[in-house]
Amino acid sequence: MVSARCSVGAIVSGWHRVRSGGQAFAAAPRSFSVLLIPFACLAFATMANAADVIPVPEFTDHEVPISMPAAGDHSGWEWLNVGLLVVALSLASYFALVNRSRRGLFLLAVASLAWFGFIRGGCICPIGATQNVTLAIFDGTYAIPWTVVAIFVLPLVYTLFFGRTFCSSVCPLGAIQEIVAVRPVRVPSWVDHTLGLVPYLYLGLAVLYAATGTAFIICRYDPFVSMFRLSGNVNMLVFGGALLVLGVFVGRPYCRYLCPYGAILGVLSKGSKWHAKIAPEKCITCHLCENSCPYGAISAPSSPPPKSERAAARRQLAQMIVLAPVLILLGLFVGRLLATPLSKLDPDVRLAERIILEDSGDVEDTTDASDAFRNTGQPKAELFASALSIQQRFKTLGMLIGGWFGFVIAVKLISLSLKRKRTDYQPDPSRCVSCARCYWYCPGEQVRLGIIGDVSELVELNVEKPTALETTP
Amino acid sequence: MPLEEKQQDRREFITDAVRTTGVVAVVGSGGFLAGRRTEGEPMVWQLDPDKCTACGNCATYCVLDVSAVKCFNAFDMCGFCDICTGYFEMDYKSLDTAAENQACPTGAILREFVEEKSGQRYYEYTIDEPLCIGCGKCVEGCALMNGSLYLQVEHDRCLDCNECAIATACPTEAFYRVPASQAEILKRRAATVLNARGKQMERVAGDDESKRREADALLARTAKQRDWREKQALEDANRRPSDG
C-alpha cells in the first residue's frame, strides 16, 4: 500500500511539474499534448488501481467547490395533468353529446391547445404514450409511470363510451388543426380511404420499434411539438407548418392520415355506447350537413343494392374475403424484404454498415460514430455480430409488420364491399371526431333550439327516396 | 317490425358485450401496467461522460433553444493547469488570456487565481451555467489532460422527452435513461478522485462535525455512482447472452 502511494504521488506530481511549464506548452501545444497522452494513460491506469491514495491538494484557506447537475423534479405536474385530462374529456363529451355546443367544444379546444400544447410543451400525449405502454409490455425492466398509463388509457375508455371526443377538443394536435380548418375541400373518397390506411401502418411501425426498444418514432416525427415549444428541429417545424397550411384546405391532415392513436380510437369508436348524432331527434335527410363536415366523416343514406346487383355484390364480398389471406401472405413476403431498411434505425446496425463501407474504401471520410468506435478499440467482429443479430430479429419483425399491413388492407377492402342500409345522414363513428360543426347546419337542431318551427313534416327534401331505388328493376 | 327490432336488440347486446370486454381489457391492462411502476422509479435522461466524445451534438440537437446539457467541472482534478486546454484554444500561435484564445464560444468559463504554493499556481475554472450551451469544446480540450470538465444533463432544464433528440443524434449512445435519484454520472476517474477526497476529509475531520458531514455527503455521492455502475454492468452481462 505504501509503495502504491509513492508511485502515484510521483507520477501525479511529475505530471504537474511538466504542465506548469507554460512557456514550452504555449510554443508547441500539439506536440506537447501528443507526448502527454501515454503519460496521462499511465496515470489513468495507476489511479484506477489505487483509488484511495490520490493526494488531493490542500489549500491554506480555499474551499474546493463541488458542482453537480440539479436533481430531477418530479412534483405534482403529472397528477395535475391527469386530473385536467379527465376534466377535459368529460367536458368534451358533455359538449358534444349532451349540450351539443360547438362553441363550448371550440373554446375547450383553444384551452387544451394553450395548456396541453403551449404551456406543457405538447407533452401530455396519449399518442406518444402508446410507445411507452408497448415498451412496458415487452420490456419488464422498463418502469412506466402510472400517469403515462392513465394518459394512454383514459381517452380509450372515454372513446368506448362517447366516441372520439378526445380528438375533438382535448388533444392539442387535433385542436391546432381544428382551429385552422377554415376552407375545407372535399377529399376524393378513394384518396381518403387509401391515405386513411397510413395511420395503421404507422401504428404498426411505432409498436414494432417501441417493442424492440429501438426508437420512439411517434415522438421523433411529432409535427407540432416543436411548434408548441417554439423551438426544436427546423425540419419538424417546417413539416408542422406545412401540415397546418394543408390543414386549412384538407381538414385535420395529421389526425386523418397519420395519427396512429387516432387509428386505435377510430376502431374503438365504432363500438361507442353513445356517439355524437347530427340530427338531435329525427333526420329529415335534407343533406345540408353533408358539406359542413371538413373531415368527410358524414355518411349519406344508402340502401342495399337492388336485387339484380345483389349477386354481384355478394360475389365481390366473397372475393375480398378470399383475397384476405393472400394479402396477408403477400405482406409477410414484402415485410421480409423490408427487414434490412427497417433495421437501419438501429444505431448498431448503422455503425456496422458505416465501418464496413469505410474499410472497403467506398467512402472517404469518417463519421463521429465510426471515429468514436475505432477509438474505443472494441473488436469489430463483436459489433458485426450484434448488428447481424439485430438484422435477423428485424426479419421476423418485418414479416409481422408486413402481415399486419396486409391484414389492414384486407379489412378495409372487406368493409368497403359490405353494403349497409342507412336511412339517415350519420357520422361515420370511426372517422367522426365529434367536432360538432354539422350540428348547426341541421334544421332539426334549429328546431331543438326553438329558432324555427318544426320543418320535418313540411319539407320533403329527399328527392331520391330509398324506396324509389327499391322499385327500379 | 318485430324482426328488425329483434335484430336491433341482438346487435345492441353484442356491441354492449364487446364494449364491456373492451373497457375491462383496457382498464385491466392499464392497471396491470400501472402496478409495475412500483418496480422502478421515474427515469430521466443522462449523459455518460465516459462515452462522450464532445462532438457538439448536445448543443445542436436538444429541442431547447439553449441545450439542457451543461458542462460541469470536477474541481478536485482541476486547477493546476496554468494553460487550461479546455479554457484556451489548442492551436493558436501565441496564447494569452485574451477572449479570442478561449475555447468556449460563449465565454462561459471563468478563471480565478487561487494561490501559489511551492511554485505551483492554482486556478479555479468555474462555469457560468446560464452561458454554457453544452457544445463540449472545453471538454474536448480537457479530455487530453485529465477530463475534469464533463457534460451532464441539467434535470431542471431537461424536458425529459420521450425520445431525446440528442440521444438519437449521439454518435456513441452516451445518452440513456437513469433513475431520477441518480442525478449525475461522473466520469469514472472523477468518481475515483472525489471518493479519495471524501476519504481524506474523513481522515482529517476529527471532531469537526461539519467537515464530517461534508465527507459523508461526498462519499455517498460516489457510492451511489458506484452502485449504479455495478448494477448497470450486471444488467449488461445478463442481457448479452439472450440477445445473441
XYZ file of C-alpha atoms in Angstrom:
717
model
C 0.000 0.000 0.000
C 2.787 2.373 0.879
C 4.607 1.700 -2.336
C 1.454 2.363 -4.330
C 1.099 5.691 -2.635
C 4.647 6.619 -3.552
C 4.372 5.683 -7.183
C 1.079 7.510 -7.735
C 2.382 10.524 -5.894
C 5.468 10.581 -8.053
C 3.516 10.351 -11.276
C 0.979 12.963 -10.338
C 3.492 15.481 -9.090
C 5.681 14.859 -12.117
C 2.702 15.455 -14.316
C 2.002 18.762 -12.641
C 5.577 19.864 -12.953
C 5.585 19.259 -16.679
C 2.332 21.065 -17.119
C 3.357 24.112 -15.140
C 5.956 24.724 -17.827
C 3.532 27.017 -19.559
C 6.041 28.517 -21.974
C 7.047 25.242 -23.554
C 3.415 24.290 -23.776
C 2.471 27.515 -25.479
C 5.226 27.161 -28.026
C 4.285 23.703 -29.202
C 0.874 22.784 -27.869
C 0.135 19.969 -30.275
C 3.337 18.022 -29.976
C 3.185 18.513 -26.285
C -0.259 17.044 -25.938
C 0.766 14.062 -28.051
C 3.655 13.482 -25.685
C 1.301 13.760 -22.801
C -1.168 11.102 -23.917
C 0.804 7.974 -22.998
C 1.827 9.705 -19.828
C -1.760 10.507 -18.960
C -2.763 6.943 -19.798
C -0.222 5.667 -17.327
C -1.629 7.987 -14.712
C -5.153 6.751 -15.595
C -4.282 3.133 -15.075
C -2.448 3.665 -11.820
C -5.155 5.871 -10.407
C -7.861 3.353 -11.066
C -5.899 0.726 -9.233
C -5.111 2.850 -6.242
C -8.326 4.738 -5.905
C -7.994 5.762 -2.306
C -4.498 7.151 -2.266
C -4.588 10.053 -4.679
C -3.234 13.091 -2.871
C -5.850 15.784 -3.062
C -4.349 19.271 -2.902
C -4.901 21.104 0.336
C -5.024 24.837 0.461
C -4.425 27.283 3.188
C -7.971 28.593 3.305
C -9.532 27.782 -0.074
C -12.562 25.541 -0.209
C -12.579 23.416 -3.347
C -16.096 23.703 -4.719
C -18.295 20.845 -5.825
C -20.564 21.121 -8.851
C -23.204 18.684 -9.974
C -26.411 18.789 -12.006
C -29.692 19.573 -10.315
C -31.809 16.669 -9.144
C -34.814 15.765 -11.258
C -38.062 17.464 -10.389
C -40.977 15.060 -10.326
C -43.570 17.027 -8.483
C -47.302 17.348 -8.875
C -47.409 18.321 -12.563
C -48.192 14.808 -13.663
C -51.095 14.480 -11.233
C -52.449 17.804 -12.331
C -52.193 16.777 -15.980
C -54.084 13.543 -15.442
C -56.729 15.408 -13.457
C -57.091 18.034 -16.169
C -57.262 15.319 -18.813
C -60.252 13.760 -17.043
C -61.934 17.145 -16.715
C -61.292 17.986 -20.375
C -62.511 14.590 -21.608
C -65.670 14.887 -19.531
C -66.328 18.410 -20.725
C -65.699 17.465 -24.361
C -68.085 14.527 -24.104
C -70.685 16.733 -22.438
C -70.391 19.464 -25.072
C -70.508 17.016 -27.968
C -73.283 14.717 -26.792
C -75.467 16.480 -24.241
C -75.047 20.213 -24.597
C -74.381 19.954 -28.369
C -72.346 23.120 -28.198
C -69.901 23.835 -30.965
C -68.854 26.973 -29.136
C -68.111 25.005 -25.987
C -66.050 22.494 -27.913
C -64.166 25.210 -29.721
C -63.330 27.071 -26.515
C -62.264 23.822 -24.904
C -60.041 23.136 -27.909
C -58.405 26.536 -27.504
C -57.906 25.922 -23.793
C -56.432 22.455 -24.402
C -54.152 23.856 -27.064
C -52.965 26.515 -24.646
C -52.451 24.200 -21.673
C -51.536 20.771 -23.042
C -49.912 22.288 -26.107
C -48.092 25.509 -25.429
C -47.784 25.542 -21.638
C -46.987 21.870 -21.080
C -44.979 21.699 -24.324
C -47.184 19.099 -26.038
C -46.123 16.506 -23.529
C -49.166 15.057 -22.048
C -49.577 12.933 -25.069
C -51.591 9.725 -25.341
C -50.293 9.403 -28.905
C -46.736 9.110 -27.662
C -47.787 7.121 -24.587
C -48.673 4.296 -26.984
C -44.957 3.649 -27.273
C -44.279 3.719 -23.543
C -47.093 1.271 -22.963
C -45.781 -1.007 -25.714
C -42.273 -0.919 -24.286
C -43.602 -1.617 -20.804
C -45.429 -4.670 -22.150
C -42.386 -6.073 -23.925
C -39.604 -4.984 -21.572
C -40.084 -6.000 -17.964
C -37.258 -3.787 -16.760
C -38.811 -0.595 -18.107
C -40.541 1.324 -15.344
C -43.572 3.140 -16.726
C -45.056 5.862 -14.534
C -48.711 5.279 -13.706
C -49.534 8.727 -15.092
C -48.394 7.653 -18.561
C -50.619 4.585 -18.361
C -53.527 6.758 -17.249
C -52.916 9.214 -20.078
C -52.959 6.336 -22.552
C -55.994 4.523 -21.126
C -58.370 7.383 -20.274
C -59.107 8.543 -23.854
C -59.617 4.904 -24.881
C -62.244 4.385 -22.193
C -63.967 7.657 -22.989
C -63.970 6.714 -26.677
C -65.638 3.389 -25.907
C -68.489 5.332 -24.351
C -68.682 8.665 -26.170
C -66.746 8.391 -29.456
C -63.638 10.360 -30.346
C -64.356 13.305 -28.074
C -60.674 13.248 -27.107
C -59.828 14.147 -30.705
C -62.475 16.854 -30.859
C -61.038 19.257 -28.338
C -58.708 17.652 -25.808
C -55.776 16.591 -27.968
C -53.644 19.678 -28.647
C -52.580 18.263 -32.016
C -56.207 17.954 -33.029
C -57.063 21.350 -31.569
C -54.421 23.239 -33.538
C -55.697 21.652 -36.764
C -59.328 22.184 -35.810
C -58.670 25.900 -35.479
C -57.014 26.262 -38.886
C -59.594 24.184 -40.812
C -61.379 27.167 -42.336
C -61.620 26.388 -46.059
C -62.011 22.661 -46.257
C -62.330 20.970 -49.608
C -63.748 17.521 -50.103
C -61.078 14.888 -50.447
C -61.974 12.314 -53.126
C -63.189 9.246 -51.340
C -60.617 6.888 -52.887
C -57.804 9.197 -51.689
C -59.430 9.410 -48.291
C -59.708 5.637 -47.965
C -56.179 4.999 -49.243
C -54.427 7.600 -47.111
C -56.608 6.516 -44.210
C -54.606 3.262 -44.133
C -51.366 5.108 -43.307
C -52.100 5.520 -39.573
C -52.400 1.745 -39.199
C -49.042 1.233 -40.863
C -47.546 3.996 -38.727
C -49.068 2.405 -35.629
C -47.577 -0.943 -36.584
C -44.131 0.573 -37.091
C -44.338 2.564 -33.860
C -45.297 -0.538 -31.897
C -42.542 -2.540 -33.574
C -39.814 -0.011 -32.863
C -41.047 0.659 -29.336
C -41.347 -3.050 -28.534
C -37.767 -3.660 -29.576
C -36.603 -0.571 -27.704
C -35.091 0.791 -30.928
C -36.792 4.156 -31.069
C -39.936 6.111 -30.277
C -40.748 7.179 -33.817
C -44.058 8.868 -32.987
C -42.201 11.363 -30.821
C -39.377 11.695 -33.288
C -41.806 12.700 -36.028
C -44.310 14.665 -33.949
C -45.075 17.578 -36.293
C -46.423 20.077 -33.767
C -44.327 19.582 -30.660
C -41.578 21.899 -31.888
C -44.281 24.472 -32.593
C -45.704 24.107 -29.086
C -42.272 24.629 -27.610
C -41.400 27.385 -30.073
C -38.058 25.690 -30.572
C -36.578 22.483 -31.821
C -35.703 20.765 -35.023
C -36.168 23.018 -38.075
C -37.300 20.109 -40.256
C -40.105 19.329 -37.867
C -41.107 22.985 -37.661
C -41.318 23.074 -41.459
C -43.235 19.777 -41.537
C -45.650 21.036 -38.872
C -46.092 24.341 -40.666
C -46.768 22.575 -43.962
C -49.368 20.367 -42.269
C -51.079 23.438 -40.844
C -51.166 25.162 -44.231
C -52.533 21.980 -45.760
C -54.956 21.794 -42.840
C -56.636 24.996 -43.977
C -57.921 23.118 -47.029
C -57.790 19.472 -46.048
C -59.337 19.133 -42.618
C -57.023 17.652 -39.968
C -54.453 16.006 -42.216
C -52.435 14.628 -39.279
C -55.441 13.173 -37.467
C -56.870 11.541 -40.567
C -53.831 10.371 -42.467
C -51.070 9.964 -39.916
C -52.119 9.766 -36.280
C -51.537 6.218 -35.008
C -53.523 6.807 -31.829
C -56.395 8.095 -33.970
C -56.362 4.703 -35.685
C -56.939 2.964 -32.359
C -59.605 5.468 -31.335
C -61.320 5.080 -34.712
C -61.697 1.346 -34.214
C -62.903 1.712 -30.624
C -65.291 4.492 -31.599
C -67.133 2.078 -33.901
C -68.486 0.406 -30.815
C -69.082 3.509 -28.735
C -72.102 3.368 -26.458
C -73.208 6.890 -27.271
C -71.932 8.793 -30.235
C -72.454 12.333 -31.481
C -75.561 12.490 -33.657
C -76.138 15.020 -36.399
C -79.878 15.252 -36.041
C -80.979 15.596 -32.462
C -84.262 13.742 -32.960
C -85.062 12.707 -36.490
C -83.053 13.118 -39.671
C -85.116 14.576 -42.471
C -82.361 13.640 -44.938
C -82.040 17.210 -46.127
C -78.294 16.638 -46.769
C -77.433 20.143 -45.524
C -74.988 18.681 -43.045
C -73.041 16.793 -45.673
C -70.992 19.729 -46.871
C -70.407 21.114 -43.430
C -68.037 18.343 -42.382
C -64.407 19.233 -43.134
C -63.316 15.685 -42.381
C -65.511 13.739 -44.787
C -66.976 11.826 -41.880
C -70.676 12.031 -42.729
C -72.179 9.011 -44.403
C -75.120 9.608 -46.666
C -78.169 7.348 -46.521
C -77.680 4.230 -48.544
C -79.623 1.196 -49.389
C -78.569 -2.327 -50.175
C -78.028 -2.878 -53.916
C -81.092 -3.750 -55.984
C -81.883 -7.428 -56.411
C -80.208 -7.626 -59.801
C -76.894 -6.453 -58.336
C -77.031 -8.359 -55.106
C -75.425 -11.461 -56.534
C -72.568 -9.371 -57.903
C -72.132 -7.603 -54.575
C -72.096 -10.904 -52.757
C -69.527 -12.218 -55.200
C -67.367 -9.170 -54.626
C -67.524 -9.657 -50.869
C -66.615 -13.333 -51.261
C -63.692 -12.368 -53.470
C -62.430 -9.918 -50.876
C -62.686 -12.495 -48.116
C -60.734 -14.956 -50.233
C -58.241 -12.259 -51.074
C -57.563 -11.527 -47.391
C -55.176 -14.416 -46.670
C -53.426 -13.739 -49.978
C -52.865 -10.122 -48.961
C -51.553 -11.160 -45.565
C -49.144 -13.666 -47.147
C -48.010 -11.042 -49.633
C -47.471 -8.660 -46.732
C -45.347 -11.245 -44.920
C -43.216 -11.670 -48.022
C -42.771 -7.943 -48.687
C -42.128 -7.336 -44.984
C -39.280 -9.804 -45.035
C -37.716 -7.929 -47.941
C -38.062 -4.699 -45.984
C -36.206 -6.102 -42.986
C -32.878 -4.521 -43.938
C -34.146 -0.960 -44.451
C -36.276 -1.292 -41.316
C -33.272 -2.288 -39.227
C -31.375 0.842 -40.236
C -32.970 2.808 -37.451
C -30.882 0.817 -35.007
C -27.632 2.679 -34.254
C -25.548 -0.509 -34.045
C -26.655 -1.610 -37.498
C -25.891 1.807 -38.945
C -22.494 1.891 -37.308
C -21.599 -1.594 -38.537
C -22.591 -0.666 -42.089
C -20.573 2.502 -41.892
C -17.485 0.663 -40.637
C -17.782 -1.845 -43.477
C -18.122 0.966 -46.029
C -15.088 2.772 -44.619
C -12.991 -0.377 -44.501
C -13.815 -1.280 -48.074
C -12.842 2.223 -49.165
C -16.283 3.030 -50.582
C -16.396 6.231 -48.563
C -13.508 8.557 -47.948
C -14.449 10.346 -44.755
C -15.414 9.075 -41.341
C -18.328 9.939 -39.070
C -18.288 10.877 -35.390
C -19.745 7.488 -34.600
C -17.175 5.496 -36.557
C -14.314 7.577 -35.170
C -15.545 7.068 -31.658
C -15.948 3.344 -32.245
C -12.440 2.992 -33.604
C -11.078 4.942 -30.647
C -12.609 2.528 -28.170
C -10.625 -0.288 -29.755
C -13.574 -2.663 -29.465
C -13.298 -5.687 -31.748
C -15.212 -5.138 -34.977
C -16.370 -8.742 -35.008
C -18.411 -8.093 -31.879
C -20.144 -5.117 -33.462
C -20.848 -7.013 -36.681
C -22.232 -9.968 -34.771
C -24.542 -7.707 -32.798
C -25.657 -5.897 -35.967
C -26.335 -9.204 -37.685
C -28.405 -10.492 -34.793
C -30.412 -7.271 -34.813
C -30.987 -7.623 -38.559
C -32.049 -11.202 -38.021
C -34.566 -10.078 -35.462
C -35.864 -7.474 -37.891
C -36.544 -10.224 -40.454
C -39.220 -11.601 -38.129
C -40.419 -8.145 -37.174
C -40.555 -7.072 -40.818
C -42.744 -10.056 -41.604
C -45.011 -9.153 -38.720
C -45.391 -5.583 -39.901
C -45.977 -6.743 -43.498
C -48.575 -9.243 -42.339
C -50.244 -6.573 -40.228
C -50.486 -4.247 -43.185
C -51.849 -6.990 -45.409
C -54.483 -7.582 -42.748
C -55.355 -3.873 -42.558
C -55.815 -3.636 -46.342
C -57.897 -6.809 -46.335
C -60.197 -5.477 -43.610
C -60.561 -2.216 -45.497
C -61.480 -3.998 -48.744
C -63.993 -6.203 -46.965
C -65.580 -3.266 -45.175
C -65.853 -1.386 -48.476
C -67.635 -4.369 -50.016
C -70.168 -4.550 -47.237
C -73.288 -2.640 -48.210
C -75.114 -1.402 -45.158
C -78.536 0.062 -45.079
C -78.659 3.576 -43.713
C -81.774 5.687 -43.723
C -80.278 8.807 -42.150
C -77.279 11.019 -42.571
C -74.983 9.702 -39.912
C -71.491 10.439 -38.738
C -69.158 7.583 -39.565
C -68.199 6.759 -35.970
C -64.649 5.776 -36.813
C -63.884 8.943 -38.736
C -66.029 11.482 -36.902
C -64.073 13.416 -34.298
C -67.221 14.901 -32.710
C -66.269 18.464 -33.609
C -69.976 19.468 -33.736
C -69.619 21.578 -36.884
C -72.504 19.799 -38.560
C -74.978 20.441 -35.747
C -75.715 23.992 -36.728
C -76.463 23.019 -40.325
C -79.190 20.613 -39.272
C -82.713 22.052 -39.382
C -83.584 19.626 -36.610
C -81.041 21.386 -34.416
C -82.640 24.738 -35.185
C -85.971 23.271 -34.175
C -84.490 21.899 -30.979
C -83.103 25.318 -30.138
C -86.519 26.873 -30.841
C -85.153 29.107 -33.594
C -87.551 27.751 -36.185
C -90.688 25.678 -36.035
C -90.922 22.040 -36.922
C -89.873 21.523 -40.530
C -89.796 17.786 -40.776
C -93.365 17.402 -41.901
C -93.485 20.463 -44.147
C -90.491 19.850 -46.341
C -89.769 16.778 -48.319
C -86.232 17.372 -49.413
C -85.039 13.867 -50.086
C -85.582 13.605 -53.782
C -84.049 10.189 -54.171
C -86.040 8.116 -51.797
C -84.581 4.723 -50.896
C -87.981 3.221 -51.727
C -87.769 4.594 -55.240
C -84.477 2.771 -55.713
C -86.007 -0.452 -54.491
C -88.673 -0.474 -57.137
C -86.443 0.116 -60.129
C -85.798 -3.150 -61.921
C -91.348 -4.638 -37.306
C -90.578 -7.302 -34.738
C -87.834 -8.905 -36.833
C -85.965 -5.656 -37.199
C -86.418 -4.903 -33.526
C -85.116 -8.325 -32.674
C -82.111 -7.757 -34.900
C -81.608 -4.387 -33.308
C -81.750 -5.908 -29.833
C -79.292 -8.606 -30.753
C -76.914 -6.098 -32.283
C -77.099 -3.901 -29.213
C -76.465 -6.869 -26.969
C -73.403 -7.849 -28.962
C -71.955 -4.347 -29.081
C -72.601 -3.945 -25.359
C -70.795 -7.191 -24.683
C -67.888 -6.232 -26.921
C -67.680 -2.801 -25.361
C -67.746 -4.149 -21.833
C -64.967 -6.558 -22.746
C -63.059 -3.648 -24.265
C -63.420 -1.481 -21.181
C -62.425 -4.349 -18.892
C -59.446 -5.188 -21.090
C -58.243 -1.581 -21.415
C -58.654 -0.752 -17.732
C -57.305 -4.129 -16.650
C -54.160 -3.923 -18.751
C -53.766 -0.294 -17.712
C -53.998 -1.293 -14.059
C -51.572 -4.139 -14.602
C -49.057 -1.812 -16.234
C -49.545 0.877 -13.630
C -48.899 -1.786 -10.989
C -45.455 -2.271 -12.463
C -44.479 1.273 -11.687
C -43.556 0.125 -8.202
C -40.752 -1.884 -9.766
C -38.758 1.201 -10.552
C -38.531 4.907 -10.019
C -39.061 7.504 -12.736
C -36.316 7.593 -15.297
C -34.537 10.647 -16.620
C -32.054 11.139 -19.442
C -28.425 11.456 -18.530
C -25.165 11.544 -20.397
C -22.375 9.119 -19.646
C -19.234 11.269 -19.803
C -17.061 8.187 -20.189
C -18.732 7.549 -23.552
C -18.922 11.203 -24.589
C -16.715 12.319 -27.464
C -17.578 16.030 -27.159
C -18.886 16.021 -30.733
C -21.077 19.071 -30.160
C -24.404 17.366 -30.948
C -25.746 18.177 -27.477
C -25.714 21.864 -28.329
C -27.211 21.331 -31.792
C -29.902 18.713 -31.313
C -31.520 19.494 -27.956
C -35.112 20.626 -28.526
C -34.485 23.584 -26.250
C -33.053 26.774 -27.663
C -30.154 26.512 -25.276
C -29.365 22.874 -24.689
C -30.254 21.236 -21.386
C -26.761 19.781 -21.434
C -24.244 21.807 -19.475
C -20.621 21.446 -18.605
C -19.538 20.629 -15.063
C -16.130 20.627 -13.502
C -14.696 18.115 -11.090
C -12.654 20.742 -9.288
C -10.526 18.237 -7.445
C -8.976 17.150 -10.721
C -8.531 20.644 -11.977
C -6.732 23.828 -11.227
C -3.085 23.014 -11.691
C -3.186 23.893 -15.362
C -1.686 27.282 -15.989
C -2.738 26.850 -19.587
C -6.068 25.032 -19.421
C -6.805 23.457 -22.805
C -10.456 23.499 -22.010
C -10.211 27.210 -21.416
C -7.920 28.061 -24.339
C -7.985 27.155 -27.987
C -5.442 24.492 -28.752
C -3.742 25.785 -31.864
C -3.228 29.488 -31.591
C 0.242 30.800 -32.363
C 0.507 32.867 -29.247
C -1.544 32.155 -26.196
C -2.564 34.774 -23.741
C -5.742 35.251 -21.751
C -7.466 37.249 -24.492
C -11.022 36.285 -25.357
C -10.199 35.146 -28.888
C -7.985 32.480 -27.424
C -10.743 30.956 -25.368
C -12.076 27.570 -26.352
C -15.530 28.369 -25.045
C -17.573 30.187 -27.715
C -19.736 31.948 -25.148
C -17.047 32.795 -22.617
C -18.797 30.692 -20.012
C -15.609 29.534 -18.316
C -14.351 31.859 -15.634
C -10.796 31.584 -14.412
C -9.810 32.710 -10.964
C -6.329 32.568 -9.480
C -6.459 30.919 -6.075
C -2.952 30.657 -4.722
C 0.624 29.767 -5.407
C 2.175 27.049 -3.335
C 5.794 25.998 -3.750
C 5.949 27.399 -7.269
C 2.668 25.765 -8.305
C -0.023 28.191 -9.343
C -3.540 27.021 -8.683
C -6.584 28.277 -10.547
C -10.256 27.674 -10.264
C -12.130 27.279 -13.543
C -15.824 27.811 -12.852
C -18.562 27.508 -15.435
C -21.144 30.222 -15.688
C -24.042 27.850 -16.217
C -26.528 30.158 -17.955
C -23.895 30.945 -20.574
C -22.921 27.334 -21.218
C -24.503 25.880 -24.356
C -23.205 22.347 -23.924
C -21.074 22.389 -27.066
C -18.349 20.374 -25.342
C -15.471 22.376 -26.793
C -13.902 22.723 -23.338
C -14.488 19.022 -22.679
C -12.760 18.144 -25.919
C -9.754 20.204 -24.895
C -9.714 18.990 -21.342
C -10.095 15.349 -22.301
C -6.450 15.365 -23.323
C -5.373 16.342 -19.866
C -7.443 14.817 -17.122
C -11.078 15.013 -18.179
C -12.270 17.008 -15.237
C -14.659 19.001 -17.423
C -17.610 16.807 -18.343
C -21.056 17.292 -19.846
C -24.230 16.456 -17.967
C -27.961 16.907 -18.482
C -29.336 19.563 -16.153
C -32.513 17.920 -14.921
C -34.230 21.172 -14.079
C -33.882 22.263 -17.706
C -34.406 18.928 -19.433
C -37.963 18.368 -20.654
C -37.364 14.640 -20.327
C -38.739 13.987 -23.803
C -39.985 10.519 -24.553
C -37.447 10.350 -27.343
C -34.442 12.526 -26.561
C -33.362 14.324 -29.702
C -29.756 14.349 -28.524
C -29.824 10.642 -27.740
C -30.824 9.867 -31.320
C -28.054 12.096 -32.632
C -25.363 10.954 -30.184
C -22.711 9.005 -32.084
C -21.665 6.865 -29.133
C -25.017 6.204 -27.455
C -23.780 8.077 -24.408
C -27.355 9.126 -23.600
C -29.560 6.793 -21.690
C -32.199 6.852 -19.011
C -31.165 6.604 -15.397
C -33.297 6.529 -12.252
C -34.225 10.050 -11.220
C -32.289 9.755 -7.953
C -29.092 9.049 -9.904
C -28.901 12.665 -10.963
C -25.335 12.560 -12.182
C -22.994 10.199 -13.969
C -19.465 11.177 -13.063
C -16.527 10.189 -15.157
C -15.125 7.045 -13.635
C -11.903 8.854 -12.881
C -13.678 11.824 -11.397
C -15.639 9.481 -9.153
C -12.380 7.909 -8.036
C -10.824 11.250 -7.249
C -13.894 12.510 -5.409
C -14.012 9.320 -3.411
C -10.383 9.848 -2.479
C -11.147 13.358 -1.339
C -14.057 12.098 0.727
C -11.813 9.531 2.415
C -9.160 12.146 3.049
C -11.676 14.564 4.506
C -12.979 11.813 6.729
C -9.465 11.156 7.979
C -8.682 14.767 8.790
C -12.171 15.712 10.001
C -11.574 14.559 13.549
C -14.182 16.161 15.797
C -15.317 18.725 13.243
C -18.967 17.790 12.727
C -19.493 19.914 9.616
C -16.388 18.521 7.926
C -17.557 15.016 8.669
C -20.958 15.691 7.200
C -19.337 17.074 4.086
C -17.158 13.999 3.812
C -20.200 11.749 4.237
C -22.059 13.616 1.501
C -19.115 13.222 -0.855
C -18.736 9.531 -0.125
C -22.469 8.966 -0.513
C -22.351 10.669 -3.894
C -19.576 8.433 -5.169
C -21.083 5.338 -3.576
C -24.358 5.975 -5.369
C -22.423 6.275 -8.585
C -20.509 3.058 -7.928
C -23.665 1.105 -7.086
C -25.340 2.340 -10.248
C -22.368 1.357 -12.398
C -22.240 -2.076 -10.806
C -25.950 -2.615 -11.355
C -25.585 -1.495 -14.945
C -22.677 -3.878 -15.559
C -24.708 -6.710 -14.076
C -27.688 -5.897 -16.291
C -25.448 -5.730 -19.356
C -23.954 -9.104 -18.512
C -27.416 -10.587 -18.062
C -28.755 -9.109 -21.246
C -25.980 -10.133 -23.591
C -26.431 -13.907 -23.870
C -30.177 -13.655 -24.526
C -29.568 -11.182 -27.352
C -27.067 -13.292 -29.197
